């Protein structure tokens, strides 16, 4: 195998490691529609506990895929939105979604 | 979340579960170039032991992503090639590869 392709494929494997984690693709899919508050995400993915949702959101923020914005309203609101990196991942993953619709 | 989207996203999660398994994206990437014999795959991905390569190829065959063809040459050769399902997955995954090149 071409030596240059190896680190790339290791990166791709890392990408699937992120995305393959339970609920991550659900969260990315929902955020592709636009920014959401924690409570909205919680309503949209009711099977997911608040604890795990919070954990996944922190992980995705840590990967630079989403940002958490505190809006100084009354009461204070926290909004989650995809970064450009996250949006571009969402777009790439939509091809895999189409494949899954057709084949799985 | 839309009830119709839930089974789809579960399918997508299943797709990442397949693809996220160590070496699977390497094997798919190499087979996108065309059919390969076991020995060729083994040479192209030298870090992967023959035992694990064989295991992964069987799993991918079980998922309908590749076919194993025995060619009645002397000596008999076994060739692995992607099915249409496997080729279309490879194409979908190339978008994720491009994302990984840019962002990881």
Tab-separated table of C-alpha atoms in Angstrom:
chain	number	residue	atom	x	y	z
A	1	UNK	CA	0.000	0.000	0.000
A	2	UNK	CA	1.179	3.480	-0.884
A	3	UNK	CA	2.884	4.963	2.170
A	4	UNK	CA	1.001	8.256	1.700
A	5	UNK	CA	-2.376	6.574	1.861
A	6	UNK	CA	-1.750	4.947	5.249
A	7	UNK	CA	-1.981	8.012	7.526
A	8	UNK	CA	-5.031	9.126	5.521
A	9	UNK	CA	-6.833	5.838	6.050
A	10	UNK	CA	-5.954	5.955	9.737
A	11	UNK	CA	-7.637	9.388	9.810
A	12	UNK	CA	-10.688	7.985	8.039
A	13	UNK	CA	-10.821	5.176	10.589
A	14	UNK	CA	-10.728	7.803	13.322
A	15	UNK	CA	-13.649	9.604	11.617
A	16	UNK	CA	-15.725	6.397	11.669
A	17	UNK	CA	-14.744	5.881	15.264
A	18	UNK	CA	-16.313	9.284	16.089
A	19	UNK	CA	-19.375	8.822	13.902
A	20	UNK	CA	-19.923	5.151	14.768
A	21	UNK	CA	-20.477	5.987	18.432
A	22	UNK	CA	-24.086	5.499	19.418
A	23	UNK	CA	-26.301	8.589	18.796
A	24	UNK	CA	-23.592	10.698	17.156
A	25	UNK	CA	-25.061	10.425	13.661
A	26	UNK	CA	-28.534	11.202	15.059
A	27	UNK	CA	-27.197	14.374	16.691
A	28	UNK	CA	-25.293	15.479	13.558
A	29	UNK	CA	-28.341	14.740	11.392
A	30	UNK	CA	-30.615	16.877	13.591
A	31	UNK	CA	-28.089	19.745	13.796
A	32	UNK	CA	-27.781	19.776	9.982
A	33	UNK	CA	-31.261	21.402	10.035
A	34	UNK	CA	-29.865	24.325	12.029
A	35	UNK	CA	-28.881	25.341	15.575
A	36	UNK	CA	-30.797	23.678	18.401
A	37	UNK	CA	-31.171	24.205	22.119
A	38	UNK	CA	-30.403	21.386	24.546
A	39	UNK	CA	-34.110	20.967	25.308
A	40	UNK	CA	-34.929	20.777	21.579
A	41	UNK	CA	-32.312	18.081	21.006
A	42	UNK	CA	-33.662	16.235	24.008
A	43	UNK	CA	-37.195	16.361	22.566
A	44	UNK	CA	-36.069	15.376	19.057
A	45	UNK	CA	-34.129	12.333	20.308
A	46	UNK	CA	-36.268	11.178	23.257
A	47	UNK	CA	-34.601	7.749	23.604
A	48	UNK	CA	-31.360	9.441	24.506
A	49	UNK	CA	-30.938	10.343	28.192
A	50	UNK	CA	-29.936	13.904	29.123
A	51	UNK	CA	-26.729	12.594	30.656
A	52	UNK	CA	-25.621	10.820	27.478
A	53	UNK	CA	-26.787	13.703	25.249
A	54	UNK	CA	-24.656	16.070	27.310
A	55	UNK	CA	-21.686	13.689	27.120
A	56	UNK	CA	-21.948	13.339	23.312
A	57	UNK	CA	-22.342	17.093	22.811
A	58	UNK	CA	-19.185	17.703	24.851
A	59	UNK	CA	-17.302	15.096	22.794
A	60	UNK	CA	-18.454	16.656	19.513
A	61	UNK	CA	-17.494	20.109	20.806
A	62	UNK	CA	-14.086	18.657	21.750
A	63	UNK	CA	-13.667	17.361	18.176
A	64	UNK	CA	-14.447	20.842	16.829
A	65	UNK	CA	-17.634	19.615	15.147
A	66	UNK	CA	-20.031	21.860	17.036
A	67	UNK	CA	-20.035	25.025	19.103
A	68	UNK	CA	-21.998	25.809	22.222
A	69	UNK	CA	-23.261	29.365	22.443
A	70	UNK	CA	-24.774	30.900	25.557
A	71	UNK	CA	-27.449	33.432	24.604
A	72	UNK	CA	-27.956	36.057	27.351
A	73	UNK	CA	-31.752	35.917	27.217
A	74	UNK	CA	-34.054	35.611	30.216
A	75	UNK	CA	-33.772	32.779	31.039
A	76	UNK	CA	-30.273	32.188	29.611
A	77	UNK	CA	-30.363	29.779	26.641
A	78	UNK	CA	-27.643	27.461	25.354
A	79	UNK	CA	-27.611	26.753	21.662
A	80	UNK	CA	-25.642	24.100	19.787
A	81	UNK	CA	-24.666	24.562	16.163
A	82	UNK	CA	-22.379	22.764	13.737
A	83	UNK	CA	-19.049	24.362	12.840
A	84	UNK	CA	-17.981	24.388	9.164
A	85	UNK	CA	-16.028	21.196	9.941
A	86	UNK	CA	-19.195	19.632	11.371
A	87	UNK	CA	-21.383	20.790	8.475
A	88	UNK	CA	-18.972	19.368	5.933
A	89	UNK	CA	-18.912	16.055	7.833
A	90	UNK	CA	-22.723	16.069	7.833
A	91	UNK	CA	-22.727	16.571	4.067
A	92	UNK	CA	-20.203	13.741	3.549
A	93	UNK	CA	-22.270	11.464	5.785
A	94	UNK	CA	-25.436	12.197	3.797
A	95	UNK	CA	-23.898	10.083	1.003
A	96	UNK	CA	-23.571	7.189	3.439
A	97	UNK	CA	-27.207	7.772	4.535
A	98	UNK	CA	-28.324	7.509	0.909
A	99	UNK	CA	-26.366	4.280	0.553
A	100	UNK	CA	-27.973	2.892	3.727
A	101	UNK	CA	-31.494	3.815	2.495
A	102	UNK	CA	-30.842	1.920	-0.720
A	103	UNK	CA	-28.993	-1.118	0.589
A	104	UNK	CA	-29.680	-1.855	4.256
B	1	UNK	CA	-37.665	13.213	15.675
B	2	UNK	CA	-39.631	12.127	12.633
B	3	UNK	CA	-40.615	8.489	13.144
B	4	UNK	CA	-39.564	7.623	9.594
B	5	UNK	CA	-36.051	8.894	10.116
B	6	UNK	CA	-35.364	6.678	13.142
B	7	UNK	CA	-35.022	3.292	11.423
B	8	UNK	CA	-32.939	4.993	8.729
B	9	UNK	CA	-30.518	6.449	11.226
B	10	UNK	CA	-30.280	3.076	12.949
B	11	UNK	CA	-29.277	1.642	9.549
B	12	UNK	CA	-26.691	4.369	9.120
B	13	UNK	CA	-25.333	3.559	12.577
B	14	UNK	CA	-25.082	-0.070	11.495
B	15	UNK	CA	-23.160	1.037	8.383
B	16	UNK	CA	-20.619	2.887	10.548
B	17	UNK	CA	-20.379	-0.116	12.791
B	18	UNK	CA	-19.285	-2.193	9.759
B	19	UNK	CA	-16.969	0.449	8.340
B	20	UNK	CA	-15.531	1.561	11.684
B	21	UNK	CA	-14.108	-1.889	12.366
B	22	UNK	CA	-10.329	-1.868	12.158
B	23	UNK	CA	-8.966	-2.437	8.581
B	24	UNK	CA	-12.375	-2.506	6.857
B	25	UNK	CA	-11.973	0.900	5.218
B	26	UNK	CA	-8.437	-0.068	4.121
B	27	UNK	CA	-9.779	-3.234	2.458
B	28	UNK	CA	-12.666	-1.391	0.751
B	29	UNK	CA	-10.309	1.360	-0.399
B	30	UNK	CA	-7.909	-1.160	-1.981
B	31	UNK	CA	-10.736	-3.152	-3.619
B	32	UNK	CA	-12.138	0.061	-5.164
B	33	UNK	CA	-9.132	-0.157	-7.546
B	34	UNK	CA	-10.394	-3.515	-8.824
B	35	UNK	CA	-10.462	-7.229	-7.927
B	36	UNK	CA	-7.543	-8.517	-5.870
B	37	UNK	CA	-6.226	-11.923	-4.857
B	38	UNK	CA	-5.733	-12.793	-1.201
B	39	UNK	CA	-1.952	-12.608	-1.610
B	40	UNK	CA	-2.223	-9.169	-3.250
B	41	UNK	CA	-4.367	-7.832	-0.414
B	42	UNK	CA	-1.909	-9.303	2.047
B	43	UNK	CA	0.989	-7.511	0.305
B	44	UNK	CA	-0.922	-4.225	0.003
B	45	UNK	CA	-1.837	-4.169	3.706
B	46	UNK	CA	1.241	-5.781	5.314
B	47	UNK	CA	0.397	-4.738	8.907
B	48	UNK	CA	-2.717	-6.885	8.765
B	49	UNK	CA	-2.203	-10.554	9.664
B	50	UNK	CA	-3.494	-13.240	7.280
B	51	UNK	CA	-5.851	-14.494	9.967
B	52	UNK	CA	-7.492	-11.086	10.506
B	53	UNK	CA	-7.554	-10.354	6.754
B	54	UNK	CA	-9.388	-13.624	6.199
B	55	UNK	CA	-11.819	-12.829	9.031
B	56	UNK	CA	-12.596	-9.348	7.655
B	57	UNK	CA	-13.052	-10.658	4.102
B	58	UNK	CA	-15.543	-13.239	5.363
B	59	UNK	CA	-17.441	-10.560	7.292
B	60	UNK	CA	-17.588	-8.289	4.245
B	61	UNK	CA	-18.731	-11.214	2.093
B	62	UNK	CA	-21.406	-11.942	4.727
B	63	UNK	CA	-22.614	-8.311	4.458
B	64	UNK	CA	-22.881	-8.683	0.668
B	65	UNK	CA	-20.155	-6.095	0.096
B	66	UNK	CA	-17.759	-8.386	-1.742
B	67	UNK	CA	-17.698	-11.677	-3.593
B	68	UNK	CA	-15.086	-14.373	-3.505
B	69	UNK	CA	-14.468	-16.057	-6.854
B	70	UNK	CA	-12.434	-19.208	-7.279
B	71	UNK	CA	-10.632	-19.149	-10.630
B	72	UNK	CA	-9.817	-22.672	-11.850
B	73	UNK	CA	-6.264	-21.859	-12.911
B	74	UNK	CA	-3.191	-23.872	-12.059
B	75	UNK	CA	-2.704	-23.266	-9.196
B	76	UNK	CA	-6.303	-22.367	-8.285
B	77	UNK	CA	-6.653	-18.626	-7.530
B	78	UNK	CA	-9.161	-16.895	-5.263
B	79	UNK	CA	-10.150	-13.376	-6.196
B	80	UNK	CA	-12.071	-10.835	-4.140
B	81	UNK	CA	-14.123	-8.105	-5.780
B	82	UNK	CA	-16.667	-5.554	-4.599
B	83	UNK	CA	-20.326	-6.131	-5.366
B	84	UNK	CA	-22.406	-3.182	-6.629
B	85	UNK	CA	-23.469	-2.662	-2.993
B	86	UNK	CA	-19.785	-2.590	-1.976
B	87	UNK	CA	-18.759	-0.263	-4.815
B	88	UNK	CA	-21.521	2.184	-3.955
B	89	UNK	CA	-20.436	2.125	-0.298
B	90	UNK	CA	-16.851	2.772	-1.415
B	91	UNK	CA	-18.034	5.784	-3.430
B	92	UNK	CA	-20.064	7.133	-0.485
B	93	UNK	CA	-17.074	6.662	1.818
B	94	UNK	CA	-14.794	8.577	-0.558
B	95	UNK	CA	-16.679	11.728	0.529
B	96	UNK	CA	-15.772	10.962	4.139
B	97	UNK	CA	-12.150	10.372	3.053
B	98	UNK	CA	-12.091	13.822	1.423
B	99	UNK	CA	-13.474	15.325	4.633
B	100	UNK	CA	-10.798	13.545	6.690
B	101	UNK	CA	-8.002	14.774	4.359
B	102	UNK	CA	-9.213	18.335	4.821
B	103	UNK	CA	-10.041	18.354	8.523
B	104	UNK	CA	-8.196	15.674	10.509
